[in-house]
């Protein structure tokens, strides 16, 4: 069993375009140990989303390799990868929106089931997760009955609910004011220390730096420091 949650070696991702290839990532190498909370910082267009997509197996690097808990998920076929991802990774990604006809509770319940959480633990875990983001009172609200910031906190709770070994979060505090950002970052920091989860989270907000073990800075698709 490796003690690395993530290992990336010389990862490149090129998007072909008419005006020349876009090198979204170039020779990105870094490792995240288990139980660590790491922030990926960089301005818009620096490659944060591309890197998180590659780490989570939603996109494939054009070159290089990535191991999650010792497993190179590029070696799995599509069905195996989807299953592995559900059971091992919690995602807090904008493009994975909440289901609009489901209440907050039901949105978390769906993820708890997909993540393989035993039935006997689901209810407690869902309520605990809603409590963590301070939205227990909203358990029966649907997404459209909540503000953008509240929806984002529900999406964070959904990423934690199945207690995955690794959580990947793409700008999870973008809709939150700074006071709420502090609160949520403290919750995530506490979650990492209590459960031994690893979190890789992208942001361009300097507030996050206070709560993480390490900051990796991306500039134009390359690691500037922190690897
Ligand atoms: P960030 O998340 O840090 O804002 P992205 O990973 O979204 O950065 O983008 C990195 C670079 O890759 C940018 O130059 C962006 O325009 C380009 N890019 C991202 N996705 C695509 C795509 N699907 N097709 C072409 N170019 C893309
Ligand atoms: Mg992005």
Short mmCIF file of C-alpha atoms and ligand atoms in Angstrom, two decimals:
data_model
loop_
_atom_site.label_atom_id
_atom_site.label_comp_id
_atom_site.label_asym_id
_atom_site.label_seq_id
_atom_site.Cartn_x
_atom_site.Cartn_y
_atom_site.Cartn_z
CA UNK A 1 0.00 0.00 0.00
CA UNK A 2 1.50 3.29 -1.06
CA UNK A 3 1.46 6.26 1.27
CA UNK A 4 0.83 8.55 -1.68
CA UNK A 5 -2.71 9.68 -2.42
CA UNK A 6 -1.61 11.18 -5.75
CA UNK A 7 1.55 10.84 -7.81
CA UNK A 8 1.83 12.69 -11.10
CA UNK A 9 4.80 12.26 -13.40
CA UNK A 10 5.54 14.56 -16.33
CA UNK A 11 1.86 15.15 -17.04
CA UNK A 12 1.09 17.10 -20.20
CA UNK A 13 -2.25 17.99 -21.75
CA UNK A 14 -2.41 19.55 -25.18
CA UNK A 15 -5.58 20.90 -26.77
CA UNK A 16 -5.25 21.17 -30.53
CA UNK A 17 -6.61 24.41 -31.97
CA UNK A 18 -6.60 26.25 -35.31
CA UNK A 19 -4.33 28.96 -33.97
CA UNK A 20 -1.80 26.42 -32.67
CA UNK A 21 -1.82 23.82 -29.90
CA UNK A 22 -2.72 24.95 -26.39
CA UNK A 23 -0.45 23.40 -23.79
CA UNK A 24 -2.82 23.40 -20.83
CA UNK A 25 -0.30 21.36 -18.78
CA UNK A 26 3.42 20.81 -19.32
CA UNK A 27 5.66 18.37 -17.43
CA UNK A 28 3.61 18.53 -14.26
CA UNK A 29 5.08 16.29 -11.55
CA UNK A 30 4.04 16.30 -7.92
CA UNK A 31 2.94 14.01 -5.12
CA UNK A 32 0.36 14.33 -2.37
CA UNK A 33 0.77 12.12 0.68
CA UNK A 34 -2.24 10.48 2.26
CA UNK A 35 -3.99 12.62 4.81
CA UNK A 36 -2.76 15.90 3.38
CA UNK A 37 -4.69 18.98 2.40
CA UNK A 38 -3.15 20.60 -0.68
CA UNK A 39 -4.23 23.69 -2.59
CA UNK A 40 -3.69 24.22 -6.28
CA UNK A 41 -3.33 27.93 -6.90
CA UNK A 42 -3.09 29.83 -10.12
CA UNK A 43 -4.90 32.46 -12.09
CA UNK A 44 -7.64 31.70 -14.54
CA UNK A 45 -6.30 29.65 -17.48
CA UNK A 46 -3.28 28.31 -15.56
CA UNK A 47 -4.46 24.69 -15.90
CA UNK A 48 -6.10 23.95 -12.52
CA UNK A 49 -9.30 22.44 -13.91
CA UNK A 50 -7.42 20.45 -16.54
CA UNK A 51 -5.14 18.99 -13.88
CA UNK A 52 -8.03 18.11 -11.55
CA UNK A 53 -9.89 16.48 -14.46
CA UNK A 54 -6.81 14.39 -15.28
CA UNK A 55 -6.27 13.40 -11.63
CA UNK A 56 -9.93 12.40 -11.30
CA UNK A 57 -9.89 10.37 -14.51
CA UNK A 58 -12.43 12.63 -16.25
CA UNK A 59 -9.80 13.60 -18.84
CA UNK A 60 -6.69 11.82 -20.07
CA UNK A 61 -3.25 13.39 -20.08
CA UNK A 62 -1.62 13.64 -23.53
CA UNK A 63 1.62 12.51 -21.91
CA UNK A 64 2.86 11.36 -18.52
CA UNK A 65 1.17 9.24 -15.87
CA UNK A 66 -0.93 9.67 -12.77
CA UNK A 67 -1.39 7.22 -9.91
CA UNK A 68 -4.15 7.52 -7.34
CA UNK A 69 -3.41 5.47 -4.23
CA UNK A 70 -0.92 3.52 -6.30
CA UNK A 71 -3.37 2.82 -9.13
CA UNK A 72 -2.89 4.17 -12.64
CA UNK A 73 -6.53 4.68 -13.50
CA UNK A 74 -5.74 5.12 -17.21
CA UNK A 75 -5.21 1.32 -17.24
CA UNK A 76 -8.89 0.70 -16.32
CA UNK A 77 -11.62 0.51 -18.93
CA UNK A 78 -14.42 3.08 -18.86
CA UNK A 79 -16.84 1.05 -16.73
CA UNK A 80 -14.15 0.03 -14.23
CA UNK A 81 -12.92 3.60 -14.01
CA UNK A 82 -16.39 4.99 -13.32
CA UNK A 83 -16.92 2.45 -10.56
CA UNK A 84 -13.49 3.00 -9.06
CA UNK A 85 -13.99 6.75 -9.13
CA UNK A 86 -17.35 6.57 -7.34
CA UNK A 87 -15.97 4.43 -4.57
CA UNK A 88 -12.70 6.25 -4.04
CA UNK A 89 -12.99 9.90 -4.99
CA UNK A 90 -15.30 12.67 -3.83
CA UNK A 91 -15.80 15.39 -6.43
CA UNK A 92 -16.79 18.98 -5.82
CA UNK A 93 -16.88 20.19 -9.41
CA UNK A 94 -19.02 22.89 -10.95
CA UNK A 95 -19.98 20.70 -13.91
CA UNK A 96 -21.33 18.03 -11.55
CA UNK A 97 -24.33 20.05 -10.50
CA UNK A 98 -26.88 19.08 -7.88
CA UNK A 99 -29.88 17.23 -9.25
CA UNK A 100 -32.59 19.90 -9.49
CA UNK A 101 -35.58 17.73 -8.61
CA UNK A 102 -33.84 16.22 -5.57
CA UNK A 103 -33.74 17.78 -2.11
CA UNK A 104 -30.38 18.45 -0.42
CA UNK A 105 -30.85 15.23 1.58
CA UNK A 106 -31.63 13.21 -1.55
CA UNK A 107 -28.65 14.64 -3.42
CA UNK A 108 -26.37 13.48 -0.61
CA UNK A 109 -28.16 10.14 -0.32
CA UNK A 110 -27.56 9.40 -3.99
CA UNK A 111 -23.82 10.00 -3.59
CA UNK A 112 -23.73 7.95 -0.38
CA UNK A 113 -25.30 5.01 -2.24
CA UNK A 114 -23.00 5.34 -5.25
CA UNK A 115 -20.03 5.57 -2.88
CA UNK A 116 -21.05 2.25 -1.33
CA UNK A 117 -21.87 3.56 2.14
CA UNK A 118 -23.74 0.87 4.09
CA UNK A 119 -27.45 1.57 4.51
CA UNK A 120 -27.15 1.60 8.31
CA UNK A 121 -24.69 4.50 8.20
CA UNK A 122 -26.23 6.63 5.47
CA UNK A 123 -28.72 8.72 7.41
CA UNK A 124 -26.26 9.68 10.16
CA UNK A 125 -23.56 10.46 7.66
CA UNK A 126 -25.87 12.63 5.53
CA UNK A 127 -27.08 14.63 8.52
CA UNK A 128 -23.54 15.00 9.82
CA UNK A 129 -22.36 16.28 6.42
CA UNK A 130 -25.21 18.81 6.17
CA UNK A 131 -24.40 19.95 9.71
CA UNK A 132 -20.73 20.42 8.77
CA UNK A 133 -21.64 22.97 6.09
CA UNK A 134 -24.20 24.51 8.46
CA UNK A 135 -27.22 23.62 6.31
CA UNK A 136 -28.99 20.97 8.34
CA UNK A 137 -32.15 23.10 8.32
CA UNK A 138 -32.14 22.95 4.51
CA UNK A 139 -32.21 19.16 4.24
CA UNK A 140 -35.54 19.14 2.38
CA UNK A 141 -34.85 22.15 0.16
CA UNK A 142 -34.26 21.72 -3.54
CA UNK A 143 -31.36 23.49 -5.23
CA UNK A 144 -33.56 26.26 -6.71
CA UNK A 145 -34.76 27.12 -3.21
CA UNK A 146 -31.21 27.94 -2.16
CA UNK A 147 -28.69 30.68 -3.00
CA UNK A 148 -25.64 29.94 -5.18
CA UNK A 149 -23.46 29.88 -2.07
CA UNK A 150 -25.79 27.47 -0.27
CA UNK A 151 -25.86 25.18 -3.31
CA UNK A 152 -22.08 25.23 -3.34
CA UNK A 153 -22.00 24.21 0.36
CA UNK A 154 -24.42 21.36 -0.38
CA UNK A 155 -22.09 20.26 -3.21
CA UNK A 156 -19.20 20.28 -0.72
CA UNK A 157 -21.23 18.20 1.76
CA UNK A 158 -22.04 15.80 -1.07
CA UNK A 159 -18.32 15.41 -1.81
CA UNK A 160 -17.64 14.45 1.82
CA UNK A 161 -20.64 12.25 2.52
CA UNK A 162 -19.26 8.88 1.40
CA UNK A 163 -15.96 9.59 3.21
CA UNK A 164 -13.83 8.97 0.15
CA UNK A 165 -10.06 8.52 0.50
CA UNK A 166 -9.50 11.46 -1.83
CA UNK A 167 -11.53 14.61 -2.42
CA UNK A 168 -10.96 16.74 -5.52
CA UNK A 169 -12.54 20.17 -5.41
CA UNK A 170 -12.44 22.71 -8.24
CA UNK A 171 -12.88 26.24 -6.87
CA UNK A 172 -15.35 25.04 -4.21
CA UNK A 173 -15.47 28.42 -2.48
CA UNK A 174 -16.00 30.59 -5.56
CA UNK A 175 -19.59 31.49 -4.57
CA UNK A 176 -18.86 32.07 -0.89
CA UNK A 177 -18.16 35.35 0.92
CA UNK A 178 -14.90 35.51 2.82
CA UNK A 179 -16.42 34.74 6.23
CA UNK A 180 -18.10 31.59 4.89
CA UNK A 181 -14.91 30.66 3.01
CA UNK A 182 -13.02 30.75 6.34
CA UNK A 183 -15.67 28.54 7.97
CA UNK A 184 -15.76 25.99 5.15
CA UNK A 185 -11.97 25.81 4.89
CA UNK A 186 -11.80 25.16 8.65
CA UNK A 187 -14.38 22.38 8.23
CA UNK A 188 -12.34 20.78 5.43
CA UNK A 189 -9.12 21.11 7.43
CA UNK A 190 -10.79 19.41 10.40
CA UNK A 191 -12.21 16.67 8.15
CA UNK A 192 -8.72 15.90 6.84
CA UNK A 193 -7.25 15.63 10.35
CA UNK A 194 -10.13 13.56 11.72
CA UNK A 195 -10.71 11.14 8.86
CA UNK A 196 -7.28 10.97 7.23
CA UNK A 197 -8.79 11.96 3.88
CA UNK A 198 -6.59 13.70 1.30
CA UNK A 199 -7.89 16.81 -0.41
CA UNK A 200 -6.63 18.54 -3.55
CA UNK A 201 -8.51 21.80 -3.98
CA UNK A 202 -8.10 24.54 -6.56
CA UNK A 203 -8.63 28.19 -5.84
CA UNK A 204 -7.42 31.61 -6.68
CA UNK A 205 -8.39 32.87 -3.23
CA UNK A 206 -5.41 33.46 -0.87
CA UNK A 207 -7.67 32.68 2.15
CA UNK A 208 -7.31 28.97 1.39
CA UNK A 209 -3.55 29.09 2.00
CA UNK A 210 -4.12 29.49 5.74
CA UNK A 211 -5.90 26.15 5.99
CA UNK A 212 -3.85 23.78 3.85
CA UNK A 213 -0.63 21.85 4.44
CA UNK A 214 0.86 22.93 1.15
CA UNK A 215 0.21 25.17 -1.85
CA UNK A 216 1.15 24.15 -5.38
CA UNK A 217 1.25 27.09 -7.75
CA UNK A 218 0.52 26.65 -11.45
CA UNK A 219 1.67 29.25 -13.95
CA UNK A 220 0.76 28.70 -17.60
CA UNK A 221 0.36 24.95 -17.08
CA UNK A 222 3.61 24.48 -15.21
CA UNK A 223 4.35 24.09 -11.53
CA UNK A 224 6.02 27.24 -10.28
CA UNK A 225 6.63 25.99 -6.75
CA UNK A 226 5.25 23.70 -4.08
CA UNK A 227 5.72 20.34 -5.80
P1 LIG B 1 -7.98 27.09 -14.94
O1 LIG B 1 -8.89 26.06 -14.39
O2 LIG B 1 -6.75 27.32 -14.10
O3 LIG B 1 -8.69 28.38 -15.23
P2 LIG B 1 -8.03 25.46 -17.36
O4 LIG B 1 -7.50 24.13 -16.99
O5 LIG B 1 -9.48 25.61 -17.47
O6 LIG B 1 -7.42 26.56 -16.34
O7 LIG B 1 -7.40 25.91 -18.74
C1 LIG B 1 -6.01 25.83 -19.04
C2 LIG B 1 -5.77 26.22 -20.49
O8 LIG B 1 -6.34 25.23 -21.34
C3 LIG B 1 -6.42 27.52 -20.90
O9 LIG B 1 -5.58 28.16 -21.81
C4 LIG B 1 -7.72 27.09 -21.53
O10 LIG B 1 -8.14 28.04 -22.48
C5 LIG B 1 -7.30 25.79 -22.21
N1 LIG B 1 -8.41 24.83 -22.30
C6 LIG B 1 -9.09 24.27 -21.26
N2 LIG B 1 -10.02 23.40 -21.70
C7 LIG B 1 -9.95 23.44 -23.07
C8 LIG B 1 -10.65 22.75 -24.11
N3 LIG B 1 -11.62 21.86 -23.84
N4 LIG B 1 -10.31 23.03 -25.38
C9 LIG B 1 -9.32 23.90 -25.67
N5 LIG B 1 -8.61 24.57 -24.75
C10 LIG B 1 -8.92 24.35 -23.45
MG1 LIG B 2 -10.80 26.22 -13.70
#
